[in-house]
């Protein structure tokens, strides 16, 4: 016996209007969920690799840390902090030219994080023995830190 409140097609299946509603709801969900997954998953996977790189660094396994941070960057190539972490790893591995390139790339991606990045660059210049450039970076750090607004007292 057919329920009079739910229309159905002559073959006894759901009506085309209820099927259309289901399709519209499915498409709407896809338009909301897929972009969220598209942006959230790469960032999350990148964080997993970044954390694994940090663990490897803490264990002084710089080669493994380098592998993990490379993977993190592959998943999220627009994150400046990943390039800074790779610069630190490369500094530990003695890859000074590449470490310096990572610092400069981090500055391009996130110029507002200049103080931290220039400090990292200073360390690389010191290790390279390029003390003149290290002093230039030290001067910039002093200038940047004096340009920062002072924290308000509580």
PDB file of C-alpha atoms in Angstrom:
ATOM      1  CA  UNK A   1       0.000   0.000   0.000  1.00  0.00           C
ATOM      2  CA  UNK A   2       1.346   3.397  -0.957  1.00  0.00           C
ATOM      3  CA  UNK A   3       1.711   6.235   1.551  1.00  0.00           C
ATOM      4  CA  UNK A   4      -0.350   9.192   0.374  1.00  0.00           C
ATOM      5  CA  UNK A   5       2.026  11.741   1.968  1.00  0.00           C
ATOM      6  CA  UNK A   6       5.098  10.682  -0.007  1.00  0.00           C
ATOM      7  CA  UNK A   7       4.631  10.914  -3.731  1.00  0.00           C
ATOM      8  CA  UNK A   8       6.231   8.259  -5.831  1.00  0.00           C
ATOM      9  CA  UNK A   9       6.674   7.611  -9.481  1.00  0.00           C
ATOM     10  CA  UNK A  10       4.517   5.000 -11.224  1.00  0.00           C
ATOM     11  CA  UNK A  11       7.245   2.379 -10.754  1.00  0.00           C
ATOM     12  CA  UNK A  12       7.011   2.738  -6.974  1.00  0.00           C
ATOM     13  CA  UNK A  13      10.358   4.527  -6.391  1.00  0.00           C
ATOM     14  CA  UNK A  14      10.948   7.960  -4.953  1.00  0.00           C
ATOM     15  CA  UNK A  15       9.633  10.912  -6.869  1.00  0.00           C
ATOM     16  CA  UNK A  16      11.924  12.880  -9.123  1.00  0.00           C
ATOM     17  CA  UNK A  17      11.509  15.942  -6.882  1.00  0.00           C
ATOM     18  CA  UNK A  18      12.892  14.111  -3.799  1.00  0.00           C
ATOM     19  CA  UNK A  19      15.754  12.770  -5.921  1.00  0.00           C
ATOM     20  CA  UNK A  20      16.459  16.293  -7.130  1.00  0.00           C
ATOM     21  CA  UNK A  21      16.523  17.562  -3.560  1.00  0.00           C
ATOM     22  CA  UNK A  22      19.003  14.836  -2.614  1.00  0.00           C
ATOM     23  CA  UNK A  23      21.217  15.731  -5.557  1.00  0.00           C
ATOM     24  CA  UNK A  24      21.100  19.431  -4.672  1.00  0.00           C
ATOM     25  CA  UNK A  25      21.961  18.679  -1.047  1.00  0.00           C
ATOM     26  CA  UNK A  26      24.804  16.393  -2.149  1.00  0.00           C
ATOM     27  CA  UNK A  27      26.219  19.031  -4.473  1.00  0.00           C
ATOM     28  CA  UNK A  28      25.902  21.718  -1.784  1.00  0.00           C
ATOM     29  CA  UNK A  29      27.748  19.533   0.725  1.00  0.00           C
ATOM     30  CA  UNK A  30      30.432  18.835  -1.865  1.00  0.00           C
ATOM     31  CA  UNK A  31      30.877  22.570  -2.486  1.00  0.00           C
ATOM     32  CA  UNK A  32      31.382  23.136   1.234  1.00  0.00           C
ATOM     33  CA  UNK A  33      33.344  20.043   2.253  1.00  0.00           C
ATOM     34  CA  UNK A  34      35.689  19.597  -0.711  1.00  0.00           C
ATOM     35  CA  UNK A  35      37.277  23.077  -0.453  1.00  0.00           C
ATOM     36  CA  UNK A  36      37.716  22.592   3.305  1.00  0.00           C
ATOM     37  CA  UNK A  37      39.455  19.268   2.724  1.00  0.00           C
ATOM     38  CA  UNK A  38      41.445  20.725  -0.169  1.00  0.00           C
ATOM     39  CA  UNK A  39      42.925  23.431   2.091  1.00  0.00           C
ATOM     40  CA  UNK A  40      42.958  21.758   5.507  1.00  0.00           C
ATOM     41  CA  UNK A  41      44.456  18.381   4.673  1.00  0.00           C
ATOM     42  CA  UNK A  42      47.717  19.631   3.096  1.00  0.00           C
ATOM     43  CA  UNK A  43      48.307  22.020   6.000  1.00  0.00           C
ATOM     44  CA  UNK A  44      47.632  19.259   8.516  1.00  0.00           C
ATOM     45  CA  UNK A  45      49.897  16.737   6.788  1.00  0.00           C
ATOM     46  CA  UNK A  46      52.558  19.447   6.599  1.00  0.00           C
ATOM     47  CA  UNK A  47      52.247  19.951  10.364  1.00  0.00           C
ATOM     48  CA  UNK A  48      52.744  16.211  10.945  1.00  0.00           C
ATOM     49  CA  UNK A  49      55.962  16.244   8.936  1.00  0.00           C
ATOM     50  CA  UNK A  50      57.106  19.483  10.623  1.00  0.00           C
ATOM     51  CA  UNK A  51      56.554  17.902  14.029  1.00  0.00           C
ATOM     52  CA  UNK A  52      58.422  14.768  12.944  1.00  0.00           C
ATOM     53  CA  UNK A  53      61.300  16.985  11.784  1.00  0.00           C
ATOM     54  CA  UNK A  54      61.328  18.718  15.160  1.00  0.00           C
ATOM     55  CA  UNK A  55      61.462  15.359  16.942  1.00  0.00           C
ATOM     56  CA  UNK A  56      64.331  14.249  14.720  1.00  0.00           C
ATOM     57  CA  UNK A  57      66.194  17.500  15.454  1.00  0.00           C
ATOM     58  CA  UNK A  58      65.730  16.946  19.184  1.00  0.00           C
ATOM     59  CA  UNK A  59      67.268  13.489  18.686  1.00  0.00           C
ATOM     60  CA  UNK A  60      70.142  15.130  16.732  1.00  0.00           C
ATOM     61  CA  UNK A  61      69.153  13.147  13.631  1.00  0.00           C
ATOM     62  CA  UNK A  62      69.631  16.034  11.205  1.00  0.00           C
ATOM     63  CA  UNK A  63      69.416  13.854   8.086  1.00  0.00           C
ATOM     64  CA  UNK A  64      66.009  12.490   9.118  1.00  0.00           C
ATOM     65  CA  UNK A  65      64.901  15.991  10.111  1.00  0.00           C
ATOM     66  CA  UNK A  66      65.899  17.198   6.655  1.00  0.00           C
ATOM     67  CA  UNK A  67      63.800  14.477   5.006  1.00  0.00           C
ATOM     68  CA  UNK A  68      60.759  15.324   7.102  1.00  0.00           C
ATOM     69  CA  UNK A  69      60.970  19.071   6.628  1.00  0.00           C
ATOM     70  CA  UNK A  70      61.326  18.560   2.858  1.00  0.00           C
ATOM     71  CA  UNK A  71      58.060  16.619   2.917  1.00  0.00           C
ATOM     72  CA  UNK A  72      56.399  19.306   5.023  1.00  0.00           C
ATOM     73  CA  UNK A  73      57.376  21.929   2.451  1.00  0.00           C
ATOM     74  CA  UNK A  74      56.055  19.758  -0.372  1.00  0.00           C
ATOM     75  CA  UNK A  75      52.671  19.728   1.347  1.00  0.00           C
ATOM     76  CA  UNK A  76      52.667  23.431   2.213  1.00  0.00           C
ATOM     77  CA  UNK A  77      55.168  25.425   0.116  1.00  0.00           C
ATOM     78  CA  UNK A  78      53.774  28.804   1.217  1.00  0.00           C
ATOM     79  CA  UNK A  79      54.569  28.493   4.930  1.00  0.00           C
ATOM     80  CA  UNK A  80      57.552  30.701   5.827  1.00  0.00           C
ATOM     81  CA  UNK A  81      58.202  28.944   9.135  1.00  0.00           C
ATOM     82  CA  UNK A  82      58.862  25.689   7.307  1.00  0.00           C
ATOM     83  CA  UNK A  83      61.631  27.379   5.350  1.00  0.00           C
ATOM     84  CA  UNK A  84      63.079  28.754   8.586  1.00  0.00           C
ATOM     85  CA  UNK A  85      63.032  25.291  10.114  1.00  0.00           C
ATOM     86  CA  UNK A  86      64.727  23.880   7.012  1.00  0.00           C
ATOM     87  CA  UNK A  87      67.308  26.688   7.232  1.00  0.00           C
ATOM     88  CA  UNK A  88      68.102  25.624  10.822  1.00  0.00           C
ATOM     89  CA  UNK A  89      68.381  21.997   9.746  1.00  0.00           C
ATOM     90  CA  UNK A  90      70.611  22.937   6.832  1.00  0.00           C
ATOM     91  CA  UNK A  91      72.746  25.047   9.164  1.00  0.00           C
ATOM     92  CA  UNK A  92      73.198  21.968  11.382  1.00  0.00           C
ATOM     93  CA  UNK A  93      74.150  19.943   8.290  1.00  0.00           C
ATOM     94  CA  UNK A  94      76.642  22.595   7.147  1.00  0.00           C
ATOM     95  CA  UNK A  95      74.597  23.434   4.028  1.00  0.00           C
ATOM     96  CA  UNK A  96      75.125  27.142   4.532  1.00  0.00           C
ATOM     97  CA  UNK A  97      74.341  28.438   1.043  1.00  0.00           C
ATOM     98  CA  UNK A  98      71.042  26.543   0.979  1.00  0.00           C
ATOM     99  CA  UNK A  99      70.214  27.675   4.527  1.00  0.00           C
ATOM    100  CA  UNK A 100      70.725  31.289   3.492  1.00  0.00           C
ATOM    101  CA  UNK A 101      68.460  30.775   0.456  1.00  0.00           C
ATOM    102  CA  UNK A 102      65.760  29.383   2.757  1.00  0.00           C
ATOM    103  CA  UNK A 103      65.974  32.457   5.013  1.00  0.00           C
ATOM    104  CA  UNK A 104      65.664  34.777   2.044  1.00  0.00           C
ATOM    105  CA  UNK A 105      62.696  32.797   0.718  1.00  0.00           C
ATOM    106  CA  UNK A 106      61.030  32.945   4.149  1.00  0.00           C
ATOM    107  CA  UNK A 107      61.435  36.741   4.038  1.00  0.00           C
ATOM    108  CA  UNK A 108      59.703  36.819   0.662  1.00  0.00           C
ATOM    109  CA  UNK A 109      56.820  34.720   1.968  1.00  0.00           C
ATOM    110  CA  UNK A 110      56.389  36.515   5.263  1.00  0.00           C
ATOM    111  CA  UNK A 111      58.167  39.891   5.435  1.00  0.00           C
ATOM    112  CA  UNK A 112      56.397  40.783   8.691  1.00  0.00           C
ATOM    113  CA  UNK A 113      58.375  38.000  10.449  1.00  0.00           C
ATOM    114  CA  UNK A 114      61.612  39.799   9.590  1.00  0.00           C
ATOM    115  CA  UNK A 115      63.160  39.910  13.072  1.00  0.00           C
ATOM    116  CA  UNK A 116      63.214  36.126  13.526  1.00  0.00           C
ATOM    117  CA  UNK A 117      64.336  35.495   9.961  1.00  0.00           C
ATOM    118  CA  UNK A 118      67.162  38.035  10.038  1.00  0.00           C
ATOM    119  CA  UNK A 119      68.372  36.535  13.315  1.00  0.00           C
ATOM    120  CA  UNK A 120      68.504  33.105  11.664  1.00  0.00           C
ATOM    121  CA  UNK A 121      70.345  34.641   8.726  1.00  0.00           C
ATOM    122  CA  UNK A 122      72.844  36.260  11.133  1.00  0.00           C
ATOM    123  CA  UNK A 123      73.657  32.828  12.565  1.00  0.00           C
ATOM    124  CA  UNK A 124      74.286  31.483   9.074  1.00  0.00           C
ATOM    125  CA  UNK A 125      76.593  34.395   8.203  1.00  0.00           C
ATOM    126  CA  UNK A 126      78.521  33.811  11.435  1.00  0.00           C
ATOM    127  CA  UNK A 127      78.966  30.125  10.613  1.00  0.00           C
ATOM    128  CA  UNK A 128      80.115  31.029   7.090  1.00  0.00           C
ATOM    129  CA  UNK A 129      82.685  33.383   8.572  1.00  0.00           C
ATOM    130  CA  UNK A 130      81.044  36.335   6.814  1.00  0.00           C
ATOM    131  CA  UNK A 131      81.271  38.576   9.863  1.00  0.00           C
ATOM    132  CA  UNK A 132      80.668  41.798   7.959  1.00  0.00           C
ATOM    133  CA  UNK A 133      77.290  40.553   6.751  1.00  0.00           C
ATOM    134  CA  UNK A 134      76.547  39.168  10.208  1.00  0.00           C
ATOM    135  CA  UNK A 135      77.125  42.658  11.617  1.00  0.00           C
ATOM    136  CA  UNK A 136      74.786  44.140   9.000  1.00  0.00           C
ATOM    137  CA  UNK A 137      72.123  41.672  10.137  1.00  0.00           C
ATOM    138  CA  UNK A 138      72.878  42.457  13.801  1.00  0.00           C
ATOM    139  CA  UNK A 139      72.344  46.157  13.101  1.00  0.00           C
ATOM    140  CA  UNK A 140      69.052  45.355  11.391  1.00  0.00           C
ATOM    141  CA  UNK A 141      67.960  43.252  14.359  1.00  0.00           C
ATOM    142  CA  UNK A 142      68.690  46.126  16.746  1.00  0.00           C
ATOM    143  CA  UNK A 143      66.753  48.506  14.524  1.00  0.00           C
ATOM    144  CA  UNK A 144      63.833  46.093  14.160  1.00  0.00           C
ATOM    145  CA  UNK A 145      63.673  45.388  17.878  1.00  0.00           C
ATOM    146  CA  UNK A 146      63.689  49.094  18.747  1.00  0.00           C
ATOM    147  CA  UNK A 147      60.979  49.718  16.140  1.00  0.00           C
ATOM    148  CA  UNK A 148      58.705  47.165  17.820  1.00  0.00           C
ATOM    149  CA  UNK A 149      56.045  48.750  20.028  1.00  0.00           C
ATOM    150  CA  UNK A 150      56.793  48.210  23.679  1.00  0.00           C
ATOM    151  CA  UNK A 151      54.515  45.874  25.560  1.00  0.00           C
ATOM    152  CA  UNK A 152      52.049  47.779  27.664  1.00  0.00           C
ATOM    153  CA  UNK A 153      52.411  47.306  31.433  1.00  0.00           C
ATOM    154  CA  UNK A 154      49.600  45.483  33.162  1.00  0.00           C
TER     155      UNK A 154
END
